[in-house]
């Protein structure tokens, strides 16, 4: 019926992509029967799950385009487009049921994207196929849309977790960078302190040598002053001592002077 529909270029592109995915799913499930290794089967089933996720997204885009073009299309055209959408949802649900069959066979519990919520009993693959065949198109559409909404919510939650993880990693990296820079500054300050300590030690040694030199000079001067004082004392006590030379610049001792007087009646000649 899809070949007789008059679609817009956008709808034709989306419809073609969906059909390409359906062909890839059909070929993928055929190859899955030929794979004997359980790990390879799990990887193949995971790849097919990704294709079903892309198909679900395209069907939602197809539905949005139908609604956007609904006012410009005839009622009959809108009915045919909706029937085609329901047919694609039904076909996607059949692959979902087939996927569950292989999951029960393989025992892989990592790919629970299209399964029912936790705490509910999971029906068998035969029950899924039977129920899908007994459901009307509208029920299939509702079930498919509900499943796709649940999948979108799970994906959004995963995106939020990834986003939060990235933010925490960014903050941690920034903190580590700041701490690294701070440690670098502390290392530079320690080098400066060590250099200052070395300079201070050298300065103390120089001051110590200078103080020792000054002490020697002061002691020598003190001895000289003591010697000069001793000579002066000896010279004053014993001025007739010829063994002691006169100190340059020091006046010789004053000789003893006698006072001459004239007695009464005596005349100088």
mmCIF file of C-alpha atoms in Angstrom:
data_model
loop_
_atom_site.group_PDB
_atom_site.id
_atom_site.type_symbol
_atom_site.label_atom_id
_atom_site.label_comp_id
_atom_site.label_asym_id
_atom_site.label_seq_id
_atom_site.Cartn_x
_atom_site.Cartn_y
_atom_site.Cartn_z
ATOM 1 C CA UNK A 1 0.000 0.000 0.000
ATOM 2 C CA UNK A 2 2.920 2.305 0.736
ATOM 3 C CA UNK A 3 3.909 2.400 -2.948
ATOM 4 C CA UNK A 4 0.503 3.894 -3.847
ATOM 5 C CA UNK A 5 0.637 6.622 -1.212
ATOM 6 C CA UNK A 6 1.442 10.174 -2.231
ATOM 7 C CA UNK A 7 3.872 11.303 0.450
ATOM 8 C CA UNK A 8 5.853 14.452 0.916
ATOM 9 C CA UNK A 9 9.625 14.155 0.326
ATOM 10 C CA UNK A 10 10.201 14.232 4.082
ATOM 11 C CA UNK A 11 7.722 11.414 4.710
ATOM 12 C CA UNK A 12 9.172 9.394 1.830
ATOM 13 C CA UNK A 13 12.669 9.726 3.267
ATOM 14 C CA UNK A 14 11.577 8.651 6.763
ATOM 15 C CA UNK A 15 9.483 5.814 5.338
ATOM 16 C CA UNK A 16 12.425 4.594 3.253
ATOM 17 C CA UNK A 17 14.747 4.629 6.264
ATOM 18 C CA UNK A 18 12.234 2.616 8.285
ATOM 19 C CA UNK A 19 11.908 0.044 5.523
ATOM 20 C CA UNK A 20 15.687 -0.224 5.275
ATOM 21 C CA UNK A 21 15.837 -0.940 9.000
ATOM 22 C CA UNK A 22 13.137 -3.610 8.687
ATOM 23 C CA UNK A 23 15.153 -5.345 5.958
ATOM 24 C CA UNK A 24 18.272 -5.135 8.136
ATOM 25 C CA UNK A 25 16.356 -6.610 11.074
ATOM 26 C CA UNK A 26 15.063 -9.477 8.943
ATOM 27 C CA UNK A 27 18.578 -10.270 7.686
ATOM 28 C CA UNK A 28 20.015 -9.885 11.181
ATOM 29 C CA UNK A 29 17.617 -12.375 12.742
ATOM 30 C CA UNK A 30 18.321 -14.821 9.907
ATOM 31 C CA UNK A 31 22.055 -14.557 10.633
ATOM 32 C CA UNK A 32 21.334 -14.961 14.345
ATOM 33 C CA UNK A 33 20.024 -18.477 13.711
ATOM 34 C CA UNK A 34 23.351 -19.435 12.144
ATOM 35 C CA UNK A 35 25.469 -18.191 15.047
ATOM 36 C CA UNK A 36 26.302 -20.879 17.596
ATOM 37 C CA UNK A 37 28.456 -18.927 20.071
ATOM 38 C CA UNK A 38 26.351 -17.339 22.814
ATOM 39 C CA UNK A 39 28.602 -14.277 23.127
ATOM 40 C CA UNK A 40 28.379 -13.566 19.409
ATOM 41 C CA UNK A 41 24.630 -14.083 19.588
ATOM 42 C CA UNK A 42 24.433 -11.523 22.421
ATOM 43 C CA UNK A 43 26.444 -9.006 20.411
ATOM 44 C CA UNK A 44 24.283 -9.566 17.343
ATOM 45 C CA UNK A 45 21.129 -9.193 19.426
ATOM 46 C CA UNK A 46 22.449 -5.961 20.921
ATOM 47 C CA UNK A 47 23.074 -4.590 17.435
ATOM 48 C CA UNK A 48 19.549 -5.512 16.389
ATOM 49 C CA UNK A 49 18.205 -3.813 19.519
ATOM 50 C CA UNK A 50 19.929 -0.612 18.459
ATOM 51 C CA UNK A 51 18.306 -0.843 15.043
ATOM 52 C CA UNK A 52 14.890 -1.314 16.672
ATOM 53 C CA UNK A 53 15.540 1.772 18.789
ATOM 54 C CA UNK A 54 16.335 3.779 15.646
ATOM 55 C CA UNK A 55 13.201 2.406 13.988
ATOM 56 C CA UNK A 56 11.071 3.482 16.925
ATOM 57 C CA UNK A 57 12.487 7.001 16.718
ATOM 58 C CA UNK A 58 11.791 7.195 12.976
ATOM 59 C CA UNK A 59 8.207 5.987 13.464
ATOM 60 C CA UNK A 60 7.655 8.799 15.959
ATOM 61 C CA UNK A 61 9.046 11.275 13.431
ATOM 62 C CA UNK A 62 6.758 9.749 10.786
ATOM 63 C CA UNK A 63 3.801 10.276 13.123
ATOM 64 C CA UNK A 64 4.764 13.914 13.761
ATOM 65 C CA UNK A 65 5.023 14.577 10.036
ATOM 66 C CA UNK A 66 1.570 13.068 9.485
ATOM 67 C CA UNK A 67 0.122 15.375 12.133
ATOM 68 C CA UNK A 68 1.883 18.394 10.653
ATOM 69 C CA UNK A 69 0.608 17.582 7.163
ATOM 70 C CA UNK A 70 -2.861 16.500 8.352
ATOM 71 C CA UNK A 71 -4.545 19.805 7.593
ATOM 72 C CA UNK A 72 -3.213 19.842 4.016
ATOM 73 C CA UNK A 73 -4.060 16.217 3.192
ATOM 74 C CA UNK A 74 -7.428 14.697 2.468
ATOM 75 C CA UNK A 75 -9.176 12.523 5.002
ATOM 76 C CA UNK A 76 -8.543 9.432 2.915
ATOM 77 C CA UNK A 77 -4.844 10.255 2.606
ATOM 78 C CA UNK A 78 -4.525 10.769 6.356
ATOM 79 C CA UNK A 79 -6.266 7.430 6.966
ATOM 80 C CA UNK A 80 -3.866 5.621 4.621
ATOM 81 C CA UNK A 81 -0.844 7.240 6.256
ATOM 82 C CA UNK A 82 -2.079 6.278 9.708
ATOM 83 C CA UNK A 83 -2.717 2.714 8.539
ATOM 84 C CA UNK A 84 0.837 2.596 7.193
ATOM 85 C CA UNK A 85 2.145 3.886 10.519
ATOM 86 C CA UNK A 86 0.188 1.226 12.424
ATOM 87 C CA UNK A 87 1.467 -1.424 10.039
ATOM 88 C CA UNK A 88 5.053 -0.374 10.721
ATOM 89 C CA UNK A 89 4.430 -0.373 14.490
ATOM 90 C CA UNK A 90 2.934 -3.853 14.247
ATOM 91 C CA UNK A 91 5.935 -5.060 12.255
ATOM 92 C CA UNK A 92 8.306 -3.496 14.814
ATOM 93 C CA UNK A 93 6.411 -5.224 17.642
ATOM 94 C CA UNK A 94 6.822 -8.536 15.874
ATOM 95 C CA UNK A 95 10.592 -8.023 15.904
ATOM 96 C CA UNK A 96 10.367 -7.048 19.566
ATOM 97 C CA UNK A 97 8.595 -10.341 20.319
ATOM 98 C CA UNK A 98 11.193 -12.199 18.247
ATOM 99 C CA UNK A 99 13.947 -10.511 20.185
ATOM 100 C CA UNK A 100 12.402 -11.677 23.464
ATOM 101 C CA UNK A 101 12.365 -15.234 22.139
ATOM 102 C CA UNK A 102 16.093 -15.091 21.468
ATOM 103 C CA UNK A 103 16.714 -13.441 24.830
ATOM 104 C CA UNK A 104 15.006 -16.328 26.608
ATOM 105 C CA UNK A 105 17.122 -18.738 24.600
ATOM 106 C CA UNK A 106 20.426 -16.961 25.138
ATOM 107 C CA UNK A 107 19.725 -15.956 28.743
ATOM 108 C CA UNK A 108 21.038 -12.453 28.180
ATOM 109 C CA UNK A 109 19.637 -10.059 30.790
ATOM 110 C CA UNK A 110 21.563 -6.985 29.700
ATOM 111 C CA UNK A 111 19.207 -5.964 26.917
ATOM 112 C CA UNK A 112 15.946 -5.303 28.751
ATOM 113 C CA UNK A 113 15.069 -2.195 26.741
ATOM 114 C CA UNK A 114 11.713 -3.375 25.416
ATOM 115 C CA UNK A 115 10.811 -5.645 28.332
ATOM 116 C CA UNK A 116 8.056 -4.950 30.842
ATOM 117 C CA UNK A 117 8.835 -3.157 34.115
ATOM 118 C CA UNK A 118 10.494 -4.809 37.100
ATOM 119 C CA UNK A 119 8.275 -6.760 39.439
ATOM 120 C CA UNK A 120 5.918 -8.093 36.731
ATOM 121 C CA UNK A 121 5.932 -11.606 35.417
ATOM 122 C CA UNK A 122 7.384 -11.784 31.907
ATOM 123 C CA UNK A 123 5.216 -13.653 29.388
ATOM 124 C CA UNK A 124 6.729 -16.299 27.146
ATOM 125 C CA UNK A 125 7.604 -15.670 23.522
ATOM 126 C CA UNK A 126 4.625 -17.722 22.332
ATOM 127 C CA UNK A 127 2.288 -15.623 24.492
ATOM 128 C CA UNK A 128 3.801 -12.449 23.061
ATOM 129 C CA UNK A 129 3.223 -13.569 19.484
ATOM 130 C CA UNK A 130 -0.299 -14.732 20.284
ATOM 131 C CA UNK A 131 -1.200 -11.540 22.079
ATOM 132 C CA UNK A 132 0.214 -9.402 19.291
ATOM 133 C CA UNK A 133 -1.841 -11.281 16.720
ATOM 134 C CA UNK A 134 -5.025 -10.957 18.778
ATOM 135 C CA UNK A 135 -4.629 -7.219 19.423
ATOM 136 C CA UNK A 136 -6.246 -4.666 17.169
ATOM 137 C CA UNK A 137 -4.233 -2.119 15.250
ATOM 138 C CA UNK A 138 -5.060 0.627 17.725
ATOM 139 C CA UNK A 139 -4.056 -1.581 20.660
ATOM 140 C CA UNK A 140 -0.810 -2.412 18.911
ATOM 141 C CA UNK A 141 -0.216 1.274 18.310
ATOM 142 C CA UNK A 142 -0.896 2.118 21.955
ATOM 143 C CA UNK A 143 1.288 -0.725 23.188
ATOM 144 C CA UNK A 144 4.082 0.250 20.824
ATOM 145 C CA UNK A 145 3.885 3.919 21.761
ATOM 146 C CA UNK A 146 3.892 3.041 25.465
ATOM 147 C CA UNK A 147 6.924 0.839 25.016
ATOM 148 C CA UNK A 148 8.698 3.538 23.029
ATOM 149 C CA UNK A 149 7.887 6.154 25.683
ATOM 150 C CA UNK A 150 9.298 3.918 28.390
ATOM 151 C CA UNK A 151 12.402 3.435 26.297
ATOM 152 C CA UNK A 152 12.754 7.203 25.815
ATOM 153 C CA UNK A 153 12.471 7.726 29.565
ATOM 154 C CA UNK A 154 15.165 5.117 30.207
ATOM 155 C CA UNK A 155 17.418 6.770 27.644
ATOM 156 C CA UNK A 156 16.830 10.201 29.191
ATOM 157 C CA UNK A 157 17.706 8.848 32.623
ATOM 158 C CA UNK A 158 20.883 7.364 31.215
ATOM 159 C CA UNK A 159 21.730 10.702 29.594
ATOM 160 C CA UNK A 160 21.225 12.487 32.914
ATOM 161 C CA UNK A 161 23.516 10.023 34.674
ATOM 162 C CA UNK A 162 26.155 10.501 31.979
ATOM 163 C CA UNK A 163 25.784 14.288 32.184
ATOM 164 C CA UNK A 164 26.146 14.237 35.971
ATOM 165 C CA UNK A 165 29.167 11.973 35.676
ATOM 166 C CA UNK A 166 30.769 14.380 33.203
ATOM 167 C CA UNK A 167 30.092 17.326 35.523
ATOM 168 C CA UNK A 168 31.608 15.501 38.499
ATOM 169 C CA UNK A 169 34.617 14.562 36.382
ATOM 170 C CA UNK A 170 35.022 18.173 35.221
ATOM 171 C CA UNK A 171 34.826 19.488 38.792
ATOM 172 C CA UNK A 172 37.295 16.861 39.971
ATOM 173 C CA UNK A 173 39.704 17.746 37.158
ATOM 174 C CA UNK A 174 39.425 21.457 38.008
ATOM 175 C CA UNK A 175 40.051 20.714 41.704
ATOM 176 C CA UNK A 176 43.070 18.570 40.887
ATOM 177 C CA UNK A 177 44.406 21.271 38.591
ATOM 178 C CA UNK A 178 44.020 23.893 41.330
ATOM 179 C CA UNK A 179 45.728 21.657 43.873
ATOM 180 C CA UNK A 180 48.553 20.952 41.426
ATOM 181 C CA UNK A 181 49.075 24.682 40.848
ATOM 182 C CA UNK A 182 48.980 25.308 44.609
ATOM 183 C CA UNK A 183 51.573 22.584 45.204
ATOM 184 C CA UNK A 184 53.723 24.179 42.503
ATOM 185 C CA UNK A 185 53.487 27.557 44.242
ATOM 186 C CA UNK A 186 54.335 25.944 47.598
ATOM 187 C CA UNK A 187 57.383 24.301 46.013
ATOM 188 C CA UNK A 188 58.536 27.662 44.634
ATOM 189 C CA UNK A 189 58.041 29.292 48.030
ATOM 190 C CA UNK A 190 60.036 26.520 49.702
ATOM 191 C CA UNK A 191 62.855 27.074 47.218
ATOM 192 C CA UNK A 192 62.787 30.810 47.989
ATOM 193 C CA UNK A 193 62.827 30.128 51.733
ATOM 194 C CA UNK A 194 65.748 27.732 51.349
ATOM 195 C CA UNK A 195 67.652 30.312 49.316
ATOM 196 C CA UNK A 196 66.895 32.979 51.949
ATOM 197 C CA UNK A 197 68.114 30.662 54.710
ATOM 198 C CA UNK A 198 71.385 30.077 52.853
ATOM 199 C CA UNK A 199 71.893 33.823 52.363
ATOM 200 C CA UNK A 200 71.075 34.467 56.026
ATOM 201 C CA UNK A 201 73.552 31.774 57.108
ATOM 202 C CA UNK A 202 76.287 33.329 54.981
ATOM 203 C CA UNK A 203 75.462 36.781 56.378
ATOM 204 C CA UNK A 204 75.614 35.478 59.958
ATOM 205 C CA UNK A 205 79.028 33.939 59.257
ATOM 206 C CA UNK A 206 80.287 37.214 57.816
ATOM 207 C CA UNK A 207 78.916 39.143 60.800
ATOM 208 C CA UNK A 208 80.564 36.632 63.150
ATOM 209 C CA UNK A 209 83.940 37.067 61.427
ATOM 210 C CA UNK A 210 83.553 40.857 61.525
ATOM 211 C CA UNK A 211 82.637 40.784 65.221
ATOM 212 C CA UNK A 212 85.669 38.599 65.989
ATOM 213 C CA UNK A 213 87.914 41.027 64.105
ATOM 214 C CA UNK A 214 86.419 43.995 65.965
ATOM 215 C CA UNK A 215 86.998 42.258 69.293
ATOM 216 C CA UNK A 216 90.644 41.672 68.437
ATOM 217 C CA UNK A 217 91.061 45.297 67.476
ATOM 218 C CA UNK A 218 89.347 46.491 70.644
ATOM 219 C CA UNK A 219 91.543 44.197 72.752
ATOM 220 C CA UNK A 220 94.686 45.504 71.034
ATOM 221 C CA UNK A 221 93.593 49.100 71.584
ATOM 222 C CA UNK A 222 92.785 48.300 75.219
ATOM 223 C CA UNK A 223 96.270 46.881 75.715
ATOM 224 C CA UNK A 224 97.817 49.950 74.124
ATOM 225 C CA UNK A 225 95.806 52.265 76.362
ATOM 226 C CA UNK A 226 96.729 50.209 79.419
ATOM 227 C CA UNK A 227 100.416 50.406 78.441
ATOM 228 C CA UNK A 228 100.276 54.163 77.964
ATOM 229 C CA UNK A 229 98.522 54.604 81.310
ATOM 230 C CA UNK A 230 101.136 52.410 83.015
ATOM 231 C CA UNK A 231 103.993 54.424 81.522
ATOM 232 C CA UNK A 232 102.376 57.683 82.615
ATOM 233 C CA UNK A 233 101.883 56.410 86.137
ATOM 234 C CA UNK A 234 105.485 55.167 86.369
ATOM 235 C CA UNK A 235 106.801 58.461 84.945
ATOM 236 C CA UNK A 236 104.829 60.457 87.464
ATOM 237 C CA UNK A 237 105.878 58.274 90.393
ATOM 238 C CA UNK A 238 109.541 58.091 89.376
ATOM 239 C CA UNK A 239 110.312 61.022 87.097
ATOM 240 C CA UNK A 240 114.107 60.510 87.386
ATOM 241 C CA UNK A 241 113.952 57.033 85.876
ATOM 242 C CA UNK A 242 116.067 57.277 82.747
ATOM 243 C CA UNK A 243 115.061 53.847 81.499
ATOM 244 C CA UNK A 244 111.684 55.214 80.504
ATOM 245 C CA UNK A 245 111.705 57.534 77.600
ATOM 246 C CA UNK A 246 109.492 60.522 77.451
ATOM 247 C CA UNK A 247 106.221 59.861 75.808
ATOM 248 C CA UNK A 248 105.988 61.874 72.586
ATOM 249 C CA UNK A 249 103.599 64.766 72.967
ATOM 250 C CA UNK A 250 103.663 64.594 76.744
ATOM 251 C CA UNK A 251 105.282 67.539 78.525
ATOM 252 C CA UNK A 252 108.269 66.697 80.775
ATOM 253 C CA UNK A 253 107.661 66.845 84.456
ATOM 254 C CA UNK A 254 108.015 70.260 86.055
ATOM 255 C CA UNK A 255 111.260 70.526 88.172
ATOM 256 C CA UNK A 256 110.980 71.435 91.770
ATOM 257 C CA UNK A 257 111.120 75.119 92.170
ATOM 258 C CA UNK A 258 112.539 76.917 95.224
ATOM 259 C CA UNK A 259 111.307 80.303 96.281
ATOM 260 C CA UNK A 260 114.016 82.955 96.882
ATOM 261 C CA UNK A 261 113.337 85.678 99.306
ATOM 262 C CA UNK A 262 115.398 88.457 100.800
ATOM 263 C CA UNK A 263 115.700 88.785 104.423
ATOM 264 C CA UNK A 264 115.323 92.178 105.994
ATOM 265 C CA UNK A 265 118.470 94.109 105.865
ATOM 266 C CA UNK A 266 120.014 92.091 103.110
ATOM 267 C CA UNK A 267 120.635 93.579 99.765
ATOM 268 C CA UNK A 268 121.269 92.081 96.476
ATOM 269 C CA UNK A 269 124.725 92.704 95.198
#
